[in-house]
GROMACS .gro file of C-alpha atoms in nm:
model
  473
    1MET     CA    1  -0.001   0.000   0.000
    2GLU     CA    2   0.281   0.236   0.094
    3THR     CA    3   0.451   0.157  -0.237
    4LYS     CA    4   0.135   0.248  -0.427
    5ARG     CA    5   0.110   0.580  -0.246
    6ILE     CA    6   0.471   0.658  -0.333
    7ILE     CA    7   0.414   0.570  -0.698
    8CYS     CA    8   0.099   0.785  -0.703
    9ALA     CA    9   0.283   1.079  -0.549
   10VAL     CA   10   0.566   1.046  -0.801
   11CYS     CA   11   0.315   1.042  -1.086
   12ILE     CA   12   0.147   1.356  -0.955
   13LEU     CA   13   0.482   1.532  -0.921
   14CYS     CA   14   0.584   1.428  -1.270
   15GLY     CA   15   0.254   1.558  -1.402
   16LEU     CA   16   0.308   1.890  -1.228
   17ALA     CA   17   0.661   1.913  -1.364
   18THR     CA   18   0.537   1.840  -1.714
   19ARG     CA   19   0.266   2.103  -1.672
   20ALA     CA   20   0.516   2.361  -1.552
   21ALA     CA   21   0.744   2.286  -1.845
   22ALA     CA   22   0.450   2.330  -2.081
   23LYS     CA   23   0.400   2.695  -1.991
   24VAL     CA   24   0.458   2.931  -2.284
   25THR     CA   25   0.814   3.064  -2.278
   26LEU     CA   26   0.964   3.346  -2.481
   27PRO     CA   27   1.312   3.476  -2.564
   28SER     CA   28   1.427   3.755  -2.330
   29PHE     CA   29   1.360   4.031  -2.582
   30PHE     CA   30   0.986   3.946  -2.579
   31GLY     CA   31   0.895   4.065  -2.230
   32ASP     CA   32   0.761   4.342  -2.013
   33ASN     CA   33   0.844   4.692  -2.142
   34MET     CA   34   0.920   4.576  -2.495
   35VAL     CA   35   0.850   4.793  -2.798
   36LEU     CA   36   0.690   4.640  -3.107
   37GLN     CA   37   0.714   4.800  -3.448
   38GLN     CA   38   0.403   5.001  -3.515
   39GLN     CA   39   0.153   4.951  -3.800
   40THR     CA   40   0.292   4.627  -3.932
   41GLU     CA   41   0.275   4.249  -3.893
   42CYS     CA   42   0.505   4.159  -3.605
   43ARG     CA   43   0.653   3.818  -3.538
   44LEU     CA   44   0.644   3.658  -3.194
   45TRP     CA   45   0.790   3.316  -3.118
   46GLY     CA   46   0.876   3.086  -2.832
   47THR     CA   47   0.822   2.739  -2.695
   48ALA     CA   48   0.533   2.545  -2.537
   49ASP     CA   49   0.433   2.184  -2.496
   50LYS     CA   50   0.461   2.003  -2.829
   51ASN     CA   51   0.156   2.021  -3.054
   52LYS     CA   52  -0.017   2.253  -2.805
   53THR     CA   53  -0.234   2.545  -2.924
   54VAL     CA   54  -0.099   2.885  -2.817
   55THR     CA   55  -0.319   3.195  -2.811
   56VAL     CA   56  -0.194   3.554  -2.825
   57LYS     CA   57  -0.425   3.840  -2.728
   58THR     CA   58  -0.329   4.203  -2.794
   59SER     CA   59  -0.495   4.475  -2.588
   60TRP     CA   60  -0.469   4.755  -2.846
   61ASP     CA   61  -0.733   4.585  -3.062
   62ASN     CA   62  -0.853   4.299  -2.839
   63LYS     CA   63  -0.777   4.048  -3.111
   64THR     CA   64  -0.683   3.689  -3.035
   65TYR     CA   65  -0.442   3.495  -3.257
   66ARG     CA   66  -0.400   3.118  -3.250
   67THR     CA   67  -0.102   2.910  -3.349
   68LYS     CA   68   0.022   2.561  -3.275
   69ALA     CA   69   0.352   2.443  -3.137
   70ASP     CA   70   0.529   2.190  -3.354
   71ALA     CA   71   0.657   1.848  -3.254
   72ASP     CA   72   0.958   2.012  -3.087
   73GLY     CA   73   0.746   2.265  -2.899
   74HIS     CA   74   0.840   2.566  -3.115
   75TRP     CA   75   0.569   2.809  -3.221
   76GLU     CA   76   0.543   3.138  -3.405
   77ALA     CA   77   0.263   3.394  -3.438
   78ARG     CA   78   0.223   3.702  -3.649
   79ILE     CA   79   0.023   3.985  -3.494
   80GLN     CA   80  -0.098   4.310  -3.643
   81THR     CA   81   0.016   4.624  -3.458
   82ALA     CA   82  -0.167   4.956  -3.445
   83ALA     CA   83  -0.038   5.311  -3.472
   84ALA     CA   84   0.221   5.423  -3.220
   85GLY     CA   85   0.099   5.432  -2.861
   86GLY     CA   86   0.065   5.247  -2.535
   87PRO     CA   87   0.114   5.114  -2.281
   88TYR     CA   88  -0.061   4.790  -2.375
   89THR     CA   89  -0.055   4.425  -2.274
   90VAL     CA   90   0.004   4.106  -2.465
   91THR     CA   91  -0.139   3.789  -2.310
   92LEU     CA   92  -0.025   3.444  -2.417
   93SER     CA   93  -0.171   3.112  -2.313
   94ASP     CA   94  -0.140   2.743  -2.376
   95GLY     CA   95  -0.392   2.683  -2.101
   96GLU     CA   96  -0.184   2.874  -1.852
   97SER     CA   97  -0.182   3.250  -1.898
   98LEU     CA   98   0.127   3.476  -1.929
   99THR     CA   99   0.079   3.853  -1.957
  100LEU     CA  100   0.342   4.095  -2.081
  101ASN     CA  101   0.291   4.447  -1.944
  102ASN     CA  102   0.383   4.805  -2.040
  103ILE     CA  103   0.414   4.724  -2.410
  104LEU     CA  104   0.461   5.015  -2.647
  105LEU     CA  105   0.403   5.037  -3.022
  106GLY     CA  106   0.655   5.258  -3.195
  107GLU     CA  107   0.982   5.258  -3.387
  108VAL     CA  108   1.229   4.976  -3.320
  109TRP     CA  109   1.598   4.988  -3.416
  110ILE     CA  110   1.873   4.726  -3.381
  111CYS     CA  111   2.204   4.882  -3.267
  112SER     CA  112   2.520   4.679  -3.329
  113GLY     CA  113   2.895   4.692  -3.373
  114GLN     CA  114   3.203   4.695  -3.153
  115SER     CA  115   3.316   4.899  -2.853
  116ASN     CA  116   3.210   5.242  -2.972
  117MET     CA  117   2.855   5.115  -3.002
  118GLU     CA  118   2.885   4.911  -2.683
  119MET     CA  119   3.037   5.198  -2.481
  120GLN     CA  120   2.788   5.284  -2.207
  121MET     CA  121   2.688   5.629  -2.095
  122LYS     CA  122   2.901   5.581  -1.783
  123GLY     CA  123   3.200   5.524  -2.014
  124PHE     CA  124   3.483   5.280  -1.969
  125LYS     CA  125   3.737   5.296  -1.688
  126MET     CA  126   3.912   5.635  -1.717
  127GLN     CA  127   3.735   5.691  -2.048
  128PRO     CA  128   3.428   5.911  -1.996
  129VAL     CA  129   3.149   6.004  -2.232
  130GLU     CA  130   3.132   6.378  -2.282
  131GLY     CA  131   2.822   6.535  -2.126
  132ALA     CA  132   2.712   6.210  -1.955
  133THR     CA  133   2.650   6.365  -1.613
  134GLU     CA  134   2.426   6.637  -1.751
  135GLU     CA  135   2.235   6.385  -1.963
  136LEU     CA  136   2.171   6.149  -1.674
  137LEU     CA  137   2.006   6.435  -1.484
  138SER     CA  138   1.737   6.472  -1.751
  139CYS     CA  139   1.712   6.141  -1.936
  140ASN     CA  140   1.392   6.000  -1.782
  141ASP     CA  141   1.156   5.909  -2.066
  142PRO     CA  142   0.883   5.646  -2.021
  143GLN     CA  143   0.842   5.624  -2.399
  144LEU     CA  144   1.206   5.540  -2.475
  145HIS     CA  145   1.268   5.173  -2.395
  146LEU     CA  146   1.609   5.007  -2.394
  147PHE     CA  147   1.725   4.646  -2.431
  148TYR     CA  148   2.095   4.569  -2.378
  149GLY     CA  149   2.194   4.221  -2.492
  150LYS     CA  150   2.473   4.044  -2.309
  151ARG     CA  151   2.793   3.941  -2.485
  152ARG     CA  152   2.809   3.591  -2.624
  153ALA     CA  153   3.042   3.428  -2.878
  154SER     CA  154   2.924   3.087  -2.992
  155LEU     CA  155   3.013   2.811  -3.236
  156THR     CA  156   2.646   2.719  -3.281
  157PRO     CA  157   2.341   2.943  -3.330
  158ALA     CA  158   2.189   3.054  -2.998
  159ASP     CA  159   1.814   3.069  -2.929
  160ASP     CA  160   1.814   3.371  -2.697
  161LEU     CA  161   1.996   3.695  -2.630
  162SER     CA  162   2.009   3.749  -2.257
  163GLY     CA  163   1.884   4.084  -2.137
  164ALA     CA  164   1.571   4.276  -2.037
  165TRP     CA  165   1.374   4.583  -2.149
  166HIS     CA  166   1.381   4.899  -1.935
  167GLU     CA  167   1.229   5.244  -1.954
  168ALA     CA  168   1.486   5.521  -1.995
  169THR     CA  169   1.590   5.637  -1.647
  170ALA     CA  170   1.922   5.751  -1.505
  171ALA     CA  171   1.990   5.395  -1.390
  172SER     CA  172   1.910   5.225  -1.721
  173VAL     CA  173   2.070   5.491  -1.944
  174ARG     CA  174   2.389   5.487  -1.741
  175ASP     CA  175   2.442   5.122  -1.837
  176PHE     CA  176   2.322   5.158  -2.196
  177SER     CA  177   2.504   5.237  -2.517
  178ALA     CA  178   2.568   5.613  -2.533
  179THR     CA  179   2.566   5.620  -2.914
  180ALA     CA  180   2.238   5.428  -2.931
  181TYR     CA  181   2.082   5.635  -2.654
  182TYR     CA  182   2.157   5.967  -2.828
  183PHE     CA  183   2.017   5.820  -3.151
  184GLY     CA  184   1.696   5.717  -2.978
  185ARG     CA  185   1.664   6.045  -2.791
  186ALA     CA  186   1.682   6.238  -3.119
  187LEU     CA  187   1.415   6.019  -3.277
  188ARG     CA  188   1.190   6.061  -2.973
  189ARG     CA  189   1.221   6.438  -2.979
  190THR     CA  190   1.159   6.471  -3.351
  191LEU     CA  191   0.892   6.204  -3.407
  192GLY     CA  192   0.716   6.233  -3.071
  193ILE     CA  193   0.630   5.861  -3.059
  194PRO     CA  194   0.768   5.562  -2.862
  195VAL     CA  195   1.109   5.429  -2.961
  196GLY     CA  196   1.267   5.094  -2.874
  197LEU     CA  197   1.641   5.025  -2.904
  198ILE     CA  198   1.796   4.679  -2.897
  199VAL     CA  199   2.173   4.681  -2.852
  200THR     CA  200   2.376   4.377  -2.950
  201ALA     CA  201   2.741   4.478  -2.956
  202TYR     CA  202   3.079   4.346  -2.846
  203GLY     CA  203   3.395   4.552  -2.793
  204GLY     CA  204   3.682   4.464  -3.025
  205SER     CA  205   3.461   4.262  -3.257
  206ALA     CA  206   3.556   4.199  -3.617
  207CYS     CA  207   3.310   4.249  -3.901
  208GLU     CA  208   3.371   3.880  -3.991
  209ALA     CA  209   3.237   3.774  -3.650
  210TRP     CA  210   2.891   3.907  -3.743
  211MET     CA  211   2.864   3.698  -4.061
  212LYS     CA  212   2.751   3.347  -4.154
  213PRO     CA  213   3.005   3.099  -4.288
  214GLU     CA  214   2.852   3.089  -4.636
  215TRP     CA  215   2.885   3.467  -4.669
  216LEU     CA  216   3.256   3.444  -4.588
  217ARG     CA  217   3.338   3.190  -4.858
  218ALA     CA  218   3.396   3.474  -5.103
  219PHE     CA  219   3.682   3.595  -4.881
  220PRO     CA  220   3.975   3.350  -4.879
  221GLN     CA  221   4.158   3.585  -4.640
  222VAL     CA  222   3.912   3.488  -4.367
  223GLN     CA  223   3.955   3.173  -4.158
  224GLN     CA  224   3.711   2.899  -4.254
  225HIS     CA  225   3.605   2.578  -4.073
  226ILE     CA  226   3.563   2.729  -3.725
  227THR     CA  227   3.596   2.504  -3.419
  228GLU     CA  228   3.510   2.548  -3.053
  229ALA     CA  229   3.879   2.601  -2.985
  230ASP     CA  230   3.877   2.894  -3.230
  231VAL     CA  231   3.584   3.054  -3.049
  232GLN     CA  232   3.755   3.014  -2.713
  233ARG     CA  233   4.077   3.161  -2.848
  234LEU     CA  234   3.941   3.449  -3.061
  235HIS     CA  235   3.607   3.523  -2.894
  236GLN     CA  236   3.463   3.836  -3.059
  237ARG     CA  237   3.719   3.823  -3.340
  238CYS     CA  238   3.627   3.467  -3.439
  239PRO     CA  239   3.445   3.453  -3.775
  240THR     CA  240   3.069   3.378  -3.733
  241ALA     CA  241   3.089   3.364  -3.350
  242LEU     CA  242   2.883   3.677  -3.286
  243TYR     CA  243   2.639   3.607  -3.566
  244ASN     CA  244   2.565   3.281  -3.384
  245GLY     CA  245   2.571   3.417  -3.031
  246GLN     CA  246   2.431   3.770  -3.053
  247LEU     CA  247   2.257   3.820  -3.387
  248ARG     CA  248   2.091   3.492  -3.476
  249PRO     CA  249   1.853   3.499  -3.177
  250LEU     CA  250   1.719   3.840  -3.285
  251ILE     CA  251   1.673   3.770  -3.654
  252GLY     CA  252   1.307   3.812  -3.737
  253TYR     CA  253   1.229   4.064  -3.460
  254THR     CA  254   1.018   4.309  -3.657
  255MET     CA  255   1.195   4.646  -3.665
  256ARG     CA  256   1.251   4.958  -3.870
  257GLY     CA  257   1.626   4.938  -3.934
  258VAL     CA  258   1.983   4.902  -3.807
  259ILE     CA  259   2.248   5.142  -3.684
  260TRP     CA  260   2.609   5.019  -3.677
  261TYR     CA  261   2.942   5.148  -3.537
  262GLN     CA  262   3.234   4.916  -3.616
  263GLY     CA  263   3.553   4.907  -3.817
  264GLU     CA  264   3.840   4.973  -3.578
  265ASP     CA  265   3.924   4.604  -3.553
  266ASN     CA  266   3.943   4.581  -3.936
  267VAL     CA  267   4.190   4.870  -3.981
  268ASN     CA  268   4.482   4.629  -4.023
  269ARG     CA  269   4.307   4.446  -4.310
  270SER     CA  270   4.114   4.729  -4.470
  271ASP     CA  271   4.173   4.639  -4.834
  272TYR     CA  272   3.858   4.425  -4.866
  273TYR     CA  273   3.640   4.584  -4.600
  274ALA     CA  274   3.395   4.749  -4.842
  275GLU     CA  275   3.314   4.416  -5.004
  276LEU     CA  276   3.306   4.239  -4.667
  277PHE     CA  277   3.078   4.493  -4.500
  278SER     CA  278   2.849   4.511  -4.805
  279THR     CA  279   2.816   4.134  -4.797
  280MET     CA  280   2.728   4.145  -4.429
  281ILE     CA  281   2.453   4.403  -4.483
  282ARG     CA  282   2.300   4.206  -4.768
  283GLY     CA  283   2.320   3.888  -4.562
  284TRP     CA  284   2.144   4.042  -4.264
  285ARG     CA  285   1.869   4.171  -4.494
  286ALA     CA  286   1.826   3.833  -4.659
  287ASP     CA  287   1.796   3.656  -4.323
  288TRP     CA  288   1.559   3.914  -4.172
  289GLN     CA  289   1.327   3.900  -4.472
  290GLN     CA  290   1.218   4.261  -4.428
  291GLY     CA  291   1.344   4.386  -4.764
  292ASP     CA  292   1.622   4.643  -4.791
  293PHE     CA  293   1.568   4.792  -4.447
  294PRO     CA  294   1.766   5.109  -4.361
  295PHE     CA  295   2.124   5.050  -4.253
  296TYR     CA  296   2.302   5.357  -4.114
  297TYR     CA  297   2.660   5.336  -3.991
  298CYS     CA  298   2.933   5.549  -3.835
  299GLN     CA  299   3.263   5.603  -4.008
  300ILE     CA  300   3.538   5.532  -3.758
  301ALA     CA  301   3.672   5.848  -3.593
  302PRO     CA  302   4.035   5.963  -3.622
  303TYR     CA  303   4.279   5.812  -3.371
  304ASP     CA  304   4.656   5.762  -3.359
  305TYR     CA  305   4.683   5.388  -3.426
  306SER     CA  306   5.058   5.397  -3.385
  307LEU     CA  307   4.989   5.405  -3.009
  308ILE     CA  308   4.885   5.038  -3.036
  309GLN     CA  309   5.168   4.958  -3.277
  310TRP     CA  310   4.947   4.929  -3.583
  311PRO     CA  311   5.137   5.063  -3.887
  312GLN     CA  312   4.834   5.080  -4.115
  313ASN     CA  313   4.676   5.412  -4.211
  314SER     CA  314   4.320   5.405  -4.081
  315ALA     CA  315   4.217   5.655  -4.349
  316LEU     CA  316   4.214   5.355  -4.584
  317LEU     CA  317   3.943   5.192  -4.371
  318ARG     CA  318   3.746   5.517  -4.367
  319GLU     CA  319   3.773   5.523  -4.746
  320GLN     CA  320   3.638   5.166  -4.764
  321GLN     CA  321   3.347   5.265  -4.543
  322GLN     CA  322   3.269   5.559  -4.773
  323ARG     CA  323   3.256   5.320  -5.070
  324VAL     CA  324   2.979   5.113  -4.914
  325GLU     CA  325   2.728   5.393  -4.967
  326THR     CA  326   2.775   5.347  -5.342
  327MET     CA  327   2.758   4.966  -5.323
  328VAL     CA  328   2.451   4.906  -5.108
  329ASP     CA  329   2.105   5.059  -5.146
  330ASN     CA  330   1.951   5.235  -4.847
  331ALA     CA  331   2.281   5.248  -4.657
  332ARG     CA  332   2.434   5.581  -4.547
  333MET     CA  333   2.737   5.686  -4.344
  334ALA     CA  334   2.767   5.933  -4.055
  335VAL     CA  335   3.106   6.110  -4.068
  336LEU     CA  336   3.298   6.169  -3.743
  337MET     CA  337   3.612   6.347  -3.867
  338ASP     CA  338   3.572   6.621  -3.605
  339ALA     CA  339   3.482   6.388  -3.318
  340GLY     CA  340   3.786   6.167  -3.264
  341LEU     CA  341   4.041   6.148  -2.985
  342GLU     CA  342   4.413   6.139  -3.066
  343TYR     CA  343   4.516   5.920  -2.774
  344GLY     CA  344   4.195   5.716  -2.733
  345ILE     CA  345   4.023   5.472  -2.966
  346HIS     CA  346   3.698   5.542  -2.777
  347PRO     CA  347   3.604   5.903  -2.855
  348ARG     CA  348   3.414   6.093  -2.587
  349LYS     CA  349   3.180   6.259  -2.834
  350LYS     CA  350   2.907   5.997  -2.846
  351ARG     CA  351   2.632   6.255  -2.880
  352GLU     CA  352   2.771   6.352  -3.219
  353ALA     CA  353   2.776   5.985  -3.328
  354GLY     CA  354   2.419   5.915  -3.216
  355GLU     CA  355   2.269   6.238  -3.344
  356ARG     CA  356   2.437   6.210  -3.683
  357LEU     CA  357   2.299   5.860  -3.723
  358ALA     CA  358   1.961   6.007  -3.628
  359ILE     CA  359   1.998   6.278  -3.895
  360LEU     CA  360   2.034   5.998  -4.153
  361ALA     CA  361   1.736   5.805  -4.022
  362LEU     CA  362   1.509   6.109  -3.990
  363ALA     CA  363   1.597   6.241  -4.335
  364HIS     CA  364   1.600   5.917  -4.532
  365THR     CA  365   1.362   5.684  -4.342
  366TYR     CA  366   1.115   5.929  -4.190
  367ASP     CA  367   1.136   6.197  -4.461
  368VAL     CA  368   1.189   6.483  -4.218
  369LYS     CA  369   1.268   6.798  -4.418
  370GLY     CA  370   1.520   7.067  -4.339
  371LEU     CA  371   1.802   6.850  -4.196
  372PRO     CA  372   2.167   6.894  -4.300
  373GLU     CA  373   2.344   6.649  -4.529
  374PHE     CA  374   2.693   6.500  -4.540
  375ALA     CA  375   2.874   6.639  -4.844
  376ARG     CA  376   3.105   6.398  -5.028
  377TYR     CA  377   3.415   6.430  -5.246
  378SER     CA  378   3.318   6.377  -5.611
  379GLY     CA  379   3.611   6.472  -5.832
  380VAL     CA  380   3.920   6.681  -5.906
  381GLU     CA  381   4.043   6.893  -6.193
  382PHE     CA  382   4.405   6.998  -6.231
  383ARG     CA  383   4.463   7.347  -6.368
  384GLY     CA  384   4.835   7.399  -6.403
  385ASP     CA  385   4.984   7.400  -6.055
  386THR     CA  386   4.645   7.409  -5.878
  387ALA     CA  387   4.390   7.135  -5.806
  388VAL     CA  388   4.021   7.212  -5.797
  389VAL     CA  389   3.825   6.966  -5.584
  390SER     CA  390   3.448   6.929  -5.620
  391PHE     CA  391   3.174   6.773  -5.403
  392ASP     CA  392   2.825   6.636  -5.432
  393ARG     CA  393   2.537   6.657  -5.181
  394SER     CA  394   2.668   7.007  -5.103
  395LYS     CA  395   2.402   7.260  -5.199
  396GLU     CA  396   2.502   7.480  -4.903
  397TRP     CA  397   2.868   7.482  -5.015
  398VAL     CA  398   3.164   7.349  -4.819
  399TYR     CA  399   3.376   7.562  -4.587
  400PHE     CA  400   3.660   7.535  -4.334
  401GLN     CA  401   3.568   7.526  -3.969
  402ASN     CA  402   3.856   7.733  -3.837
  403GLY     CA  403   3.910   8.006  -4.087
  404PRO     CA  404   3.950   8.069  -4.461
  405LYS     CA  405   4.224   7.811  -4.511
  406SER     CA  406   4.310   7.453  -4.409
  407GLN     CA  407   4.641   7.283  -4.329
  408LEU     CA  408   4.509   6.928  -4.379
  409PHE     CA  409   4.565   6.905  -4.755
  410GLU     CA  410   4.861   6.744  -4.931
  411MET     CA  411   4.960   6.737  -5.296
  412ALA     CA  412   5.184   6.512  -5.505
  413GLY     CA  413   5.329   6.506  -5.853
  414GLU     CA  414   5.425   6.212  -6.072
  415ASP     CA  415   5.690   6.114  -5.817
  416ARG     CA  416   5.410   6.032  -5.569
  417GLN     CA  417   5.578   6.230  -5.294
  418PHE     CA  418   5.324   6.426  -5.093
  419HIS     CA  419   5.392   6.777  -4.971
  420PRO     CA  420   5.190   7.007  -4.746
  421ALA     CA  421   4.957   7.225  -4.948
  422GLU     CA  422   4.758   7.541  -4.902
  423ALA     CA  423   4.381   7.508  -4.949
  424TRP     CA  424   4.104   7.764  -4.978
  425VAL     CA  425   3.736   7.762  -5.082
  426GLU     CA  426   3.568   7.944  -5.368
  427ARG     CA  427   3.202   7.878  -5.451
  428ASN     CA  428   3.175   7.518  -5.331
  429ARG     CA  429   3.517   7.419  -5.468
  430VAL     CA  430   3.836   7.365  -5.271
  431TYR     CA  431   4.147   7.499  -5.444
  432VAL     CA  432   4.477   7.333  -5.348
  433HIS     CA  433   4.830   7.452  -5.425
  434SER     CA  434   5.180   7.365  -5.309
  435GLU     CA  435   5.501   7.554  -5.394
  436ALA     CA  436   5.680   7.216  -5.386
  437VAL     CA  437   5.466   7.060  -5.662
  438SER     CA  438   5.464   7.233  -6.001
  439HIS     CA  439   5.264   6.964  -6.184
  440PRO     CA  440   5.023   6.803  -5.935
  441VAL     CA  441   4.847   6.476  -6.009
  442ALA     CA  442   4.702   6.385  -5.667
  443VAL     CA  443   4.545   6.555  -5.364
  444ARG     CA  444   4.468   6.417  -5.019
  445TYR     CA  445   4.265   6.563  -4.734
  446ALA     CA  446   4.316   6.449  -4.372
  447PHE     CA  447   4.430   6.116  -4.509
  448ARG     CA  448   4.607   6.000  -4.199
  449ASN     CA  449   4.531   5.825  -3.872
  450TRP     CA  450   4.486   6.136  -3.664
  451ALA     CA  451   4.344   6.470  -3.775
  452ILE     CA  452   4.077   6.706  -3.649
  453GLY     CA  453   3.870   6.744  -3.964
  454ASP     CA  454   3.799   7.105  -4.056
  455LEU     CA  455   3.627   7.070  -4.394
  456MET     CA  456   3.252   7.108  -4.331
  457HIS     CA  457   2.918   7.136  -4.501
  458ASP     CA  458   2.605   7.269  -4.332
  459GLY     CA  459   2.748   7.198  -3.986
  460LEU     CA  460   2.861   6.841  -4.065
  461PRO     CA  461   3.213   6.719  -4.142
  462VAL     CA  462   3.328   6.591  -4.479
  463SER     CA  463   3.512   6.256  -4.481
  464SER     CA  464   3.885   6.234  -4.539
  465PHE     CA  465   3.956   6.152  -4.906
  466ARG     CA  466   4.220   6.110  -5.170
  467THR     CA  467   4.207   6.161  -5.547
  468ASP     CA  468   4.460   5.883  -5.621
  469ASN     CA  469   4.441   5.505  -5.580
  470TRP     CA  470   4.807   5.438  -5.517
  471THR     CA  471   4.893   5.130  -5.313
  472ASP     CA  472   5.203   5.269  -5.149
  473GLU     CA  473   5.052   5.273  -4.794
   0.00000   0.00000   0.00000
């Protein structure tokens, strides 16, 4: 009799355990305080007991959606979202109810890259973010919600990105990406609707780490056939490791677009970065299946790379980043030539980075009129001993920030030896001349690791550039 009671008790406990395991579960980024993309069909997914019916009820329209878990317990639902607003609730049930609270409908952006995207408002040790203290005093915003994904490099694709959604407060903003925060703040102020930011970034990460193996086959320079030992040795620099660990879980989260700040780790192999980065963008878009969503990225800021014993000229990487705008539709670059730090690879001016990304998004995704534009080098004409440099996207004309002339131009003749040159502006053209070069054939502007850019257009810096394509670097 005693044995029967024990068996019965065990059966009841097993049943309870099975019932508990059957409860609908969701990845971390589907939770309280989340933001869903407004006025679209949003994807939700998770797990439940195999073959179980899962219902999803949305409070903004009181609709109920039904889906069924497959034989492995995985389910997916697509729900229609309303115009921006909230807070709302989303209630899920497989027989046992789970309610997600304080849900907003608004604009969702994925924010990714390496340390300059990861860098929190509180800064790194002995590396502050300019203006952080003042911002933390006034950053409370219940309609700006933040998700900060934890670092994870992985050999195999992960199912979840660990983290949680929070309203913008001093406590949450302090530990959130400064670049992403300033981007979101600008969108909030201009659009006046809820904004959700999902950060998945990893300091020191290589572009290759954010890509699938099949995308990398076109690049024989990149290590193939990754093993667990490679991941443990290289971490965020291991090809595919961050795609698996930090991007794959998010793919399919319905959003508006992506902002990106990366490139420093690729300075020492810049020659194929434009093709590599373009392939990554196209790959993300193909996997997300949301068409050619907006992809806005920061050009790396000037910094003296000789301080870390890197002999490469980082202007070559900046040049590669500039090329991507011409290679990929709906991708634009924010220039940071005036926002670097000579002795630090982590510039303090994160407000400039975030707000310039916001300028791109507001102008090109949200069609906000009246915003400035980044002018771009377009060509050069040599007239005797003087070069005349022209620009596009420069209807307001270029100018020098610190006076009528610039000291950041160089000029070379057929001998390819560059000499300092004098530069001045006349009617949206920069004229360049050097007493040391009687027959110039090439001009360069700020084409070095470190320079404080002074060539501007409508309050925004112009990228460093060169008119030659010599491979003598």
